[in-house]
Coordinates of C-alpha atoms and ligand atoms in Angstrom, one line a residue:
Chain A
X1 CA 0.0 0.0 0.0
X2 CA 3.1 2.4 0.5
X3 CA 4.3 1.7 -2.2
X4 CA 1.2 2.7 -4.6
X5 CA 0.7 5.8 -2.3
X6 CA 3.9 7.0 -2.9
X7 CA 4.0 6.2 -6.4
X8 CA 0.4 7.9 -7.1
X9 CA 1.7 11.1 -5.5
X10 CA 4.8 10.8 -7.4
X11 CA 3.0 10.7 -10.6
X12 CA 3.8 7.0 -11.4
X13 CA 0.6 6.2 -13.9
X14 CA 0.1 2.1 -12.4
X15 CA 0.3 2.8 -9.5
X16 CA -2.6 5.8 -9.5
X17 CA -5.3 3.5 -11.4
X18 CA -4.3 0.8 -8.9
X19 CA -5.3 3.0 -6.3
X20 CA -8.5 3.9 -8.2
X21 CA -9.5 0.0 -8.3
X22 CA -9.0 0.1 -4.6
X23 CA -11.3 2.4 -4.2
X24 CA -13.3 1.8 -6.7
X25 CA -14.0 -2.1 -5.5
X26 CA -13.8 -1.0 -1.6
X27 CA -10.7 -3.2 -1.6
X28 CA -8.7 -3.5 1.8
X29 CA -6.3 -0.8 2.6
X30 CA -9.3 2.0 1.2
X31 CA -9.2 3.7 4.3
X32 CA -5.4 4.2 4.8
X33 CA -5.4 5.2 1.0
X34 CA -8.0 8.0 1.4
X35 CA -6.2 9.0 4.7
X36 CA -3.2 9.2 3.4
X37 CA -4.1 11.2 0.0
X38 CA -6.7 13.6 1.7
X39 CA -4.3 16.5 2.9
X40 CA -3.4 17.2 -0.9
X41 CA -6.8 17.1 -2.1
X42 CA -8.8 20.5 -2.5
X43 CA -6.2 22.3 -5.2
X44 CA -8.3 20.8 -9.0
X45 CA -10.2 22.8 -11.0
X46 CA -13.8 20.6 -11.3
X47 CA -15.5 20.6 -14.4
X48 CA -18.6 18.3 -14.5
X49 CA -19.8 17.8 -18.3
X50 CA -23.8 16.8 -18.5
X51 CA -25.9 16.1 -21.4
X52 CA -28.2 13.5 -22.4
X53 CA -26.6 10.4 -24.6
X54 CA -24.9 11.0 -28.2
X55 CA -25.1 15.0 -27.5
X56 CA -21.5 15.1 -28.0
X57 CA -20.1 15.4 -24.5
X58 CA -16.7 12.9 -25.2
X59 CA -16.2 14.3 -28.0
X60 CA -16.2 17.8 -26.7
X61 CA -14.0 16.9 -23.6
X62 CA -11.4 15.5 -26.2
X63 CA -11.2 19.4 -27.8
X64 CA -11.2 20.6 -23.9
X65 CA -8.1 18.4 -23.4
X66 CA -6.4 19.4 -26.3
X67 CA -6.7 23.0 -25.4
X68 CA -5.7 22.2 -21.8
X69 CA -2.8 20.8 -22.6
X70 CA -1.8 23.6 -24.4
X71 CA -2.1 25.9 -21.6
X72 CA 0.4 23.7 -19.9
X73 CA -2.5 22.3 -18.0
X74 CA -2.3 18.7 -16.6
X75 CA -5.7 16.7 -16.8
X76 CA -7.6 14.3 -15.7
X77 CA -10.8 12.8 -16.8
X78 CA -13.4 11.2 -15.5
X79 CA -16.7 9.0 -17.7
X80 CA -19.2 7.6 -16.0
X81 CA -21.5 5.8 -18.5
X82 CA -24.3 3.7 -16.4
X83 CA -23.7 -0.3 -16.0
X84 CA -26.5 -2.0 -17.6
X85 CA -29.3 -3.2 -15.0
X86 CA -29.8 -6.4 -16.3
X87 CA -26.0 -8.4 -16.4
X88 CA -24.5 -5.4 -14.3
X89 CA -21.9 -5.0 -16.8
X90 CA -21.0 -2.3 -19.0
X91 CA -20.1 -0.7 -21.8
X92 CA -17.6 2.1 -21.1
X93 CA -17.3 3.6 -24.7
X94 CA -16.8 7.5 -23.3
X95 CA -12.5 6.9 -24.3
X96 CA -13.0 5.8 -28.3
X97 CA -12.9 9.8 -28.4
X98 CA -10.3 10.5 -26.7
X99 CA -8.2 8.2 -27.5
X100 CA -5.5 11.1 -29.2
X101 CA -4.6 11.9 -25.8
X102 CA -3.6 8.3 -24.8
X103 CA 0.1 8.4 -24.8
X104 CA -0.4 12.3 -23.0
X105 CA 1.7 11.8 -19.6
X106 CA 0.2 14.8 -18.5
X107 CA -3.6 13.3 -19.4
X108 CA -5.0 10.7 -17.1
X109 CA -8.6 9.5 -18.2
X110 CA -10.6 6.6 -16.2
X111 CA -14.0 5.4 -17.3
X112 CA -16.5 4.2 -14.3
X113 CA -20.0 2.1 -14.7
X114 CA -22.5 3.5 -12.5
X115 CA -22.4 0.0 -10.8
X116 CA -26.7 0.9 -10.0
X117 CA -26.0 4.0 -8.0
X118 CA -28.4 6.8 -9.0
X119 CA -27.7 10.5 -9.7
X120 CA -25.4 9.9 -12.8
X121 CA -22.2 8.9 -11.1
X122 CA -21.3 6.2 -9.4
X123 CA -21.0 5.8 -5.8
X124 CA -17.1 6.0 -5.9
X125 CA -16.5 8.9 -8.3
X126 CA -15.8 11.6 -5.5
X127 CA -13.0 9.6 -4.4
X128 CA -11.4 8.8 -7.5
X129 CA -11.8 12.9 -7.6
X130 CA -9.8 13.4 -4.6
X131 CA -7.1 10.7 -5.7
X132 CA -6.7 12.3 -9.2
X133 CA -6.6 15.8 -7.2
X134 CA -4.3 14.6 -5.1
X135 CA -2.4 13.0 -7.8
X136 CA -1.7 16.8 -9.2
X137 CA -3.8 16.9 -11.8
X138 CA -4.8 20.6 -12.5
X139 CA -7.9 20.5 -13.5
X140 CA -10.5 17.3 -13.7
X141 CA -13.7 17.2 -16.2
X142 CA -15.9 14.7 -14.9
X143 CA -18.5 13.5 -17.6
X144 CA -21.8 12.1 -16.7
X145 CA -25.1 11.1 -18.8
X146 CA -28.1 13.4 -17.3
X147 CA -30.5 14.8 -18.6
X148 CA -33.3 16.4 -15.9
X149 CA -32.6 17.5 -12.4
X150 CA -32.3 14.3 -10.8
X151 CA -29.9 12.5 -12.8
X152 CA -27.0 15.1 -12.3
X153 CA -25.3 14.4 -9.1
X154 CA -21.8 16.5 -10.4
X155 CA -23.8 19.8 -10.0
X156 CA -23.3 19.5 -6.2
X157 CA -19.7 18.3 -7.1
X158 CA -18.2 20.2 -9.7
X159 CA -17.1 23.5 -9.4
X160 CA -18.9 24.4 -13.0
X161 CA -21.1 22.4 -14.8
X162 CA -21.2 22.7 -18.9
X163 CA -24.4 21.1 -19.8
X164 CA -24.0 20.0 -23.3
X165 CA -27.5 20.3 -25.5
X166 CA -28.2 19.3 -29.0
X167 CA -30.8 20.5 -31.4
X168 CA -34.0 18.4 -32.0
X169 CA -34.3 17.2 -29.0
X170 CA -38.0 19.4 -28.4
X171 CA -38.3 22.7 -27.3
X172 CA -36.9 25.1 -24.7
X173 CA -39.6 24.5 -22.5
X174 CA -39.0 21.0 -22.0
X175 CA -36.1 21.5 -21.6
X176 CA -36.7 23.9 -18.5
X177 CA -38.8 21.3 -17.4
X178 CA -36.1 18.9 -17.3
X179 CA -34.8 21.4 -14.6
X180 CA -31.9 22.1 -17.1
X181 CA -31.6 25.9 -16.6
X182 CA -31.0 25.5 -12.7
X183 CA -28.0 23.2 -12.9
X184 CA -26.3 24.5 -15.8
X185 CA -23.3 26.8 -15.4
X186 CA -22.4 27.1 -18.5
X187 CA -23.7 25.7 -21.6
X188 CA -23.1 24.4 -24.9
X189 CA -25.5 23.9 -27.8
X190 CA -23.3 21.3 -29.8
X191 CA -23.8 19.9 -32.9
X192 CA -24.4 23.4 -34.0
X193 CA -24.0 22.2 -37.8
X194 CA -27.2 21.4 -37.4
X195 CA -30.7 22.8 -38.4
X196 CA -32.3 24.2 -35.3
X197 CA -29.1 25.3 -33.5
X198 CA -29.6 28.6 -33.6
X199 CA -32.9 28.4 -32.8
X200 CA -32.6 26.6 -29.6
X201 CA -29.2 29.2 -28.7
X202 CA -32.3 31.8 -29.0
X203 CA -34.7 30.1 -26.9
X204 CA -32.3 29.2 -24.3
X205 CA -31.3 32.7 -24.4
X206 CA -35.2 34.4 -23.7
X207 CA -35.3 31.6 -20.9
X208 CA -32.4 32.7 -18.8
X209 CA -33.3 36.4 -19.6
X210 CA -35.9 35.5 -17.3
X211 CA -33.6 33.9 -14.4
X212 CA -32.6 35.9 -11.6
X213 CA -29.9 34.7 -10.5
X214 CA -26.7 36.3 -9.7
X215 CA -25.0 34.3 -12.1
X216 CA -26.0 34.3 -15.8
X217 CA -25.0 30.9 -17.7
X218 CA -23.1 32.0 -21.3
X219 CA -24.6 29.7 -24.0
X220 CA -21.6 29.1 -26.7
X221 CA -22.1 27.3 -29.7
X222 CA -19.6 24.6 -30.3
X223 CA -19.3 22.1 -33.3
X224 CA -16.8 19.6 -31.2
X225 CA -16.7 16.7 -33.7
X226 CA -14.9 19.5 -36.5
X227 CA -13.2 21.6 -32.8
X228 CA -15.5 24.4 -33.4
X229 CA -16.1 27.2 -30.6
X230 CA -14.4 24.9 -28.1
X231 CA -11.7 28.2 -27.4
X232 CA -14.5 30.3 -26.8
X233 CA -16.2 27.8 -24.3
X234 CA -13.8 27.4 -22.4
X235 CA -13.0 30.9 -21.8
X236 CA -16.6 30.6 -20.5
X237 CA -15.7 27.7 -18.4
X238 CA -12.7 30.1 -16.3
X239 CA -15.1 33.0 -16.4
X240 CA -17.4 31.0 -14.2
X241 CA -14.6 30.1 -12.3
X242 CA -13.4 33.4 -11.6
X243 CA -16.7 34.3 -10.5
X244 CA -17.0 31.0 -7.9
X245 CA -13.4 31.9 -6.6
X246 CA -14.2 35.5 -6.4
X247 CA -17.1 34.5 -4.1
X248 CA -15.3 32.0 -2.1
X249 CA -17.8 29.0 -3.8
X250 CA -15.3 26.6 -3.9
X251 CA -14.9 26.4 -0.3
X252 CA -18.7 26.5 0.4
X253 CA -18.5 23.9 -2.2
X254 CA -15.9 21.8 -0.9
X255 CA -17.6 21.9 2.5
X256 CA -20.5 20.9 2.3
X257 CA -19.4 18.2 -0.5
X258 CA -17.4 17.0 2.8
X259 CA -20.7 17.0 4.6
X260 CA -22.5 15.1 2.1
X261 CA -19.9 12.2 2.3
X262 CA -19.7 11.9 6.0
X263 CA -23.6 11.8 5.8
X264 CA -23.6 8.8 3.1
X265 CA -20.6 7.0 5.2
X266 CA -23.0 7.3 8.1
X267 CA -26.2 6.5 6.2
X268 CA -24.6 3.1 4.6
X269 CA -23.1 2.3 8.3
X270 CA -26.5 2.7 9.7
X271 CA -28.3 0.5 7.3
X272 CA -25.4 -2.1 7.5
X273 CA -25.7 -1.8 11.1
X274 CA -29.6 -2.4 11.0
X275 CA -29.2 -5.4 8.4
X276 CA -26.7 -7.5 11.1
X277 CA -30.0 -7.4 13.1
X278 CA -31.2 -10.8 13.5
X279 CA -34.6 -9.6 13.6
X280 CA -34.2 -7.1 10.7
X281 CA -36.4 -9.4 8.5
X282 CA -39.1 -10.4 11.1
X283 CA -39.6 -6.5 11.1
X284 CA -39.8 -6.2 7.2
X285 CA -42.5 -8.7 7.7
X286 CA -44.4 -6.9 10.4
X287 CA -44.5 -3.6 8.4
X288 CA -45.5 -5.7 5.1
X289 CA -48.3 -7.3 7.1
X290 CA -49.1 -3.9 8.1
X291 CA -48.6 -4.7 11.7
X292 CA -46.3 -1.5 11.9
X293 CA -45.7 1.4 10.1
X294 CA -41.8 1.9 8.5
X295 CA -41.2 4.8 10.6
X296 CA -42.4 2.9 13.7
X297 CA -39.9 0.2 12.4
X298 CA -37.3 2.8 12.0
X299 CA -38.3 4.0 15.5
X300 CA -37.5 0.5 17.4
X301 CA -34.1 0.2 15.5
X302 CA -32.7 3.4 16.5
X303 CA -34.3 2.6 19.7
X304 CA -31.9 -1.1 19.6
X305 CA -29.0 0.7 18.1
X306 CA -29.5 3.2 21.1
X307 CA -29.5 6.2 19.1
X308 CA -32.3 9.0 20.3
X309 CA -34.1 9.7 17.3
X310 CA -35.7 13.3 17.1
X311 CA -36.5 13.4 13.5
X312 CA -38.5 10.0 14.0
X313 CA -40.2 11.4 16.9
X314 CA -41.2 14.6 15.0
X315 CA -41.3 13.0 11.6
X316 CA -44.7 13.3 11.5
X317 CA -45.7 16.8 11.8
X318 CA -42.7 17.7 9.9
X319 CA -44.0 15.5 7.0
X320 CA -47.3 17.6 7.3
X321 CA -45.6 20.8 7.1
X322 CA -44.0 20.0 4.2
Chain B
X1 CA -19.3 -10.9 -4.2
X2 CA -17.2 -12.1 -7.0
X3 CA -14.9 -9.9 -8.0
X4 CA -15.7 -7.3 -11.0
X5 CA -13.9 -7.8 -14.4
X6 CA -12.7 -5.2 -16.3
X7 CA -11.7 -5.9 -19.8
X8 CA -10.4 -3.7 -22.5
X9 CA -11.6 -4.8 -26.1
X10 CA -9.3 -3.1 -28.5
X11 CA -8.5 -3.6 -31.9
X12 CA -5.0 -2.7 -33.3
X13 CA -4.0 -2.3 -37.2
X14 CA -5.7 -0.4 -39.8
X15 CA -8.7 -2.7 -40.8
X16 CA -12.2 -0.7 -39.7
X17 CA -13.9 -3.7 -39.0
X18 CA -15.1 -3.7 -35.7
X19 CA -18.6 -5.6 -35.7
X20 CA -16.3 -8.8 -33.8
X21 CA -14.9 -6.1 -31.6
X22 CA -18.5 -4.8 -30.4
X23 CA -20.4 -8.5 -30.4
X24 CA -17.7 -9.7 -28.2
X25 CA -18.0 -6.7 -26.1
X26 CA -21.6 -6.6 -25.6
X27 CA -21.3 -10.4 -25.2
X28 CA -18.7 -9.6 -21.9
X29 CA -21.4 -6.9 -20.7
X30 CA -24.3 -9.5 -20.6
X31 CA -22.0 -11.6 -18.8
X32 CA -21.6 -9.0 -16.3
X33 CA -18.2 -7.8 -17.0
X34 CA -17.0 -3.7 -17.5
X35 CA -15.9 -3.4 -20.6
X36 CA -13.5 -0.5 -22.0
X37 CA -14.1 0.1 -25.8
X38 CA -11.4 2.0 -27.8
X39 CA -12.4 1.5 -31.0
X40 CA -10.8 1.3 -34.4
X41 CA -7.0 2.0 -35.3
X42 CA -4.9 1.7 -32.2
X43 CA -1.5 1.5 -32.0
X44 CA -0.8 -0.9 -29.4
X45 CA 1.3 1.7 -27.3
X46 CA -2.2 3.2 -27.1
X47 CA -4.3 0.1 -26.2
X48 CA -1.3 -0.4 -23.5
X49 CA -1.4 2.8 -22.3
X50 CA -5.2 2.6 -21.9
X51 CA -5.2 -1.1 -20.2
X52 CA -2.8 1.0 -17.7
X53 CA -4.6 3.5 -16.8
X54 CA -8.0 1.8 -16.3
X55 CA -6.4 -1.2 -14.9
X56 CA -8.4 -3.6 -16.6
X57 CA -7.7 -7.5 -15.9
X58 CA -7.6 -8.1 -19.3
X59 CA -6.9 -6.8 -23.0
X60 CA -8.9 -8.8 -25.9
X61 CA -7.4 -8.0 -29.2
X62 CA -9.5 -8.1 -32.9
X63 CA -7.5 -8.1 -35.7
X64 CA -8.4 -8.9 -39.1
X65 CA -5.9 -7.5 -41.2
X66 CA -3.3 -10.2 -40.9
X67 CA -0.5 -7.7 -38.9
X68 CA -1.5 -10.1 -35.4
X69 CA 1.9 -11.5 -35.6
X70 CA 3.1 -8.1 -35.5
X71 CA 0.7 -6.7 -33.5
X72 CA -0.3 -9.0 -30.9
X73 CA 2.9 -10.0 -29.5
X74 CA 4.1 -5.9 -29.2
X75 CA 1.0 -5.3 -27.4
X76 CA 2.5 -8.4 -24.6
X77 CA 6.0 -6.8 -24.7
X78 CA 4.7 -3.4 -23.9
X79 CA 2.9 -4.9 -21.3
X80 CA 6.2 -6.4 -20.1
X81 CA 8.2 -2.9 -20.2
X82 CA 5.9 -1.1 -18.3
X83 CA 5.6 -4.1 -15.3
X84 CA 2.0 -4.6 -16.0
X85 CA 2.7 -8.8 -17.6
X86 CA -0.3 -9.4 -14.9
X87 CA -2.5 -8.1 -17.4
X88 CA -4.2 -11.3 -19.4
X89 CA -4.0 -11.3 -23.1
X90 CA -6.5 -12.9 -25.6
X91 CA -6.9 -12.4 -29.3
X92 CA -9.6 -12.8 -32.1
X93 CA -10.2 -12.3 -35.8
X94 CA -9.0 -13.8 -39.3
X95 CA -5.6 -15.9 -37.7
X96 CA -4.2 -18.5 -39.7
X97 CA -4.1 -22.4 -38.0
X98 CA 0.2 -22.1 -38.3
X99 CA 0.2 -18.6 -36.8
X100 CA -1.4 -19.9 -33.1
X101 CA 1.1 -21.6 -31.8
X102 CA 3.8 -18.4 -32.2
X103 CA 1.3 -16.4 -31.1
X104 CA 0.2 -18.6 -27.8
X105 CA 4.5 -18.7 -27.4
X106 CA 4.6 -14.7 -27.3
X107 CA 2.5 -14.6 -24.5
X108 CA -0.8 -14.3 -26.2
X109 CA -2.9 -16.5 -23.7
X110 CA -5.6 -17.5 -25.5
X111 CA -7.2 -17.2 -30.0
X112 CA -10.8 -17.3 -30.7
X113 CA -11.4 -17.7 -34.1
X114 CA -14.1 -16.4 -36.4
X115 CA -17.1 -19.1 -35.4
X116 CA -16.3 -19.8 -32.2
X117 CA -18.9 -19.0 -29.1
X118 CA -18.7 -15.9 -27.5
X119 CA -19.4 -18.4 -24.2
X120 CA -16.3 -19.8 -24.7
X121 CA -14.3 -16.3 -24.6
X122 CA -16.2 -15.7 -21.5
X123 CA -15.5 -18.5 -20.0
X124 CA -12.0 -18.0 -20.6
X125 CA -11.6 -14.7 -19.1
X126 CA -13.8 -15.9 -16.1
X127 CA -11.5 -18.9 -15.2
X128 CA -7.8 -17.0 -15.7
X129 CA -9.1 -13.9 -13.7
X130 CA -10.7 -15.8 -10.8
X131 CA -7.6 -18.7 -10.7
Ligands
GDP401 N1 -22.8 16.7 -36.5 C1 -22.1 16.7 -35.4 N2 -21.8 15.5 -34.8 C2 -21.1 15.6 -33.7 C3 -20.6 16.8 -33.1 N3 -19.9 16.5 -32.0 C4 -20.0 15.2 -31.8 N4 -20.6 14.6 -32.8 C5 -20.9 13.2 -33.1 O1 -21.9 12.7 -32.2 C6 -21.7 11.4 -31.8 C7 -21.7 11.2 -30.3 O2 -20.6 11.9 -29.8 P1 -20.1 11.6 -28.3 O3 -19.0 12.6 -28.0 O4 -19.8 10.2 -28.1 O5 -21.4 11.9 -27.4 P2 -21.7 11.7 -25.9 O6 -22.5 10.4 -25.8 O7 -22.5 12.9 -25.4 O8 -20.4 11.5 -25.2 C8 -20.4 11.0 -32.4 O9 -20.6 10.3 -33.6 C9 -19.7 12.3 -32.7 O10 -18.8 12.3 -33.8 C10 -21.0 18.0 -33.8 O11 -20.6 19.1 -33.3 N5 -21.7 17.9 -34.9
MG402 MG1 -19.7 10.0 -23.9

């Protein structure tokens, strides 16, 4: 293990994915991995890259990389593509366009399945975030396949989010139902070769018009398959980053990103805890007879793990409020 | 839980074939396994390079352009240089009956030829990974 800590941080390339499969497949020695990483973690620029599938967002990261690299940037990259629900498997295609930067030192790219988490990424993806960060990598583009609200966990992540949008895929108003508008950052319309481009570039335009935030999302055109208006994006990407460092963001950011993995380390080790119940089943039963409620079920397992539950107590009336 | 298996299904050369490539892939997905795609035209310093860095278990080569007794064996070699000879190699495609044996010697673990089940491959990979 000391040896593939030392060699991550000292920018040996086998010894970095290794430490990714670790934590990738909760392998032993995880936990003295993180520790021993987390100190240099905190310094990469996050870029999370959204769109729904085939809108262009690989081939788009490629240009980003390309223009990175000539900036004296180091990279790393991130593609989740989902694992399939039936076999589990998948098929991680994201690299086929990136595949110019393969023999890049200063370009690291790792592809992730999903492995049945929900939110777009998989349940591992922040910590391969904090090994490539830690690893030195200047800035990291994380790309995930989302299209509405719910689907794009990297928002909470990233430090800006390009969501990548396509022509003919319907109107600006479904889009905005899609809760699109809210997560997006910055955004492309890609495939702007296309009839209807300009178009949607408009509609998108009058929509945020309307948005009152104190941030306005830039919408750049970009034709990424022929490197079109990817210089021009991602002077838009560091404008938005100027403006979350300006505010401090990235630390509000990074903090309560902190707060949201101790939460899901305590959340799993709750429900793991609950499961080593002998009884755990019997009480499944009860509420699926309808003998008990699940939040009184909830109630007498806090009650055995000896946790005082206020929430539970209060759940109720809190639900009502709601 | 048995272990995940990450395999990278590359195909070296200059042919643009790749409906093998992508049945054997999709064949290794229903079987449950991750599979990293890098399409056509790779040099075989870049299908190293990739195996590397997503630290698959295995590489499955496609070649049907008749350079695997060029290619194949360089992609092994590579593997060798950069300490990563852990790293199973398999091959597929159009391969001659008198190249196998020189292929099998060079470190190339395994040929399926054109006709044979994709079971078989899986199989394969299965047993050498979990052994
Ligand atoms: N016409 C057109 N096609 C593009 C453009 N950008 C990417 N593509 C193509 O769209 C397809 C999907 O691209 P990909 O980057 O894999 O999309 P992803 O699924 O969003 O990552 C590929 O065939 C690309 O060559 C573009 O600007 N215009
Ligand atoms: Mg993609």
């Amino acid at each position: 293990m000391t040896a593939i800590i030392e060699g991550m941080l000292n920018g040996n390339v086998r010894s970095l994915a290794k430490a990714i499969t670790i934590v990738e497949n909760d392998r032993p020695g995880k936990k003295e991995l993180l520790k021993a990483i987390f100190p240099r973690t905190g310094n990469a620029y996050l870029i999370g890259i959204t769109g729904p599938p085939g809108a262009g967002k690989s081939t788009l990261t490629d240009k980003l990389i390309a223009l990175l690299r000539q900036q004296g940037k180091t990279v790393g990259i991130i593609a989740v593509d989902p694992s399939s629900p039936f076999s589990g498997g998948a098929i991680l295609g994201d690299r086929i366009r990136m595949q110019q930067h393969a023999l890049d030192d200063g370009v690291f790219i790792r592809s992730m399945a999903t492995r049945s988490h929900l939110g777009g990424l998989a349940k591992t993806t922040v910590d391969v975030i904090h090994l490539l960060d830690a690893a030195g990598k200047d800035v990291i583009i994380v790309e995930t396949v989302g299209v509405g609200q719910d689907e794009v966990d990297i928002v909470k992540i990233a430090h800006t989010t390009v969501v990548v949008m396509v022509p003919g895929l319907g109107d600006a108003v479904q889009i905005a139902k899609a809760g699109v508008l809210e997560i997006a950052d910055v955004f492309a319309v890609n495939k702007a070769d296309r009839e209807g481009a300009a178009k949607l570039v408009n509609e998108l335009r009058a929509m945020l018009d309307m948005s009152t935030g104190d941030w306005k999302p830039d919408i750049f055109s970009t034709v990424a398959r022929d490197d079109v208006g990817i210089a021009d994006l991602l002077a838009g990407i560091y404008q938005h980053r100027e403006y979350v460092h300006g505010k401090g963001l990235d630390q509000v950011k990074f903090k309560s990103n902190v707060r949201q993995e101790l939460c899901t380390y305590l959340m799993d080790g709750i429900i793991e805890l609950a499961n080593s119940y002998p009884d755990f089943e019997q009480l499944v039963d009860n509420i699926y007879q309808k003998e008990i409620t699940p939040l009184e079920g909830a109630e007498k397992l806090f009650k055995k793990m000896g946790v005082k539950n206020n929430w539970l107590t209060t759940g109720g009336d809190d639900a009502e409020k709601n | 839980m048995a272990k995940r298996i990450k395999v990278l299904v590359g195909k070296p050369g200059l042919d643009g074939h790749d409906r093998g490539a992508r049945v054997v892939a999709r064949a290794l997905r229903d079987a449950g396994m991750e599979v990293i795609y890098t399409g056509i035209r790779q040099t075989p310093e870049q299908i190293v390079a990739t195996a590397i860095q997503e630290d698959v278990d295995a590489v499955g080569l496609s070649c049907l352009s008749g350079a695997h007794n060029n290619l194949f064996p360089k992609v092994v070699n590579l593997l060798r240089e950069k300490g990563a000879e852990d790293i199973l190699v398999f091959g597929g495609g159009i391969i001659p009956d008198g190249d196998i044996a020189g292929l099998k010697e060079a470190g190339i673990k395994e040929i399926f030829r054109p006709g044979s089940s994709t079971d078989e491959t899986i199989k394969f990979i299965t047993d050498q990974v979990n052994q």
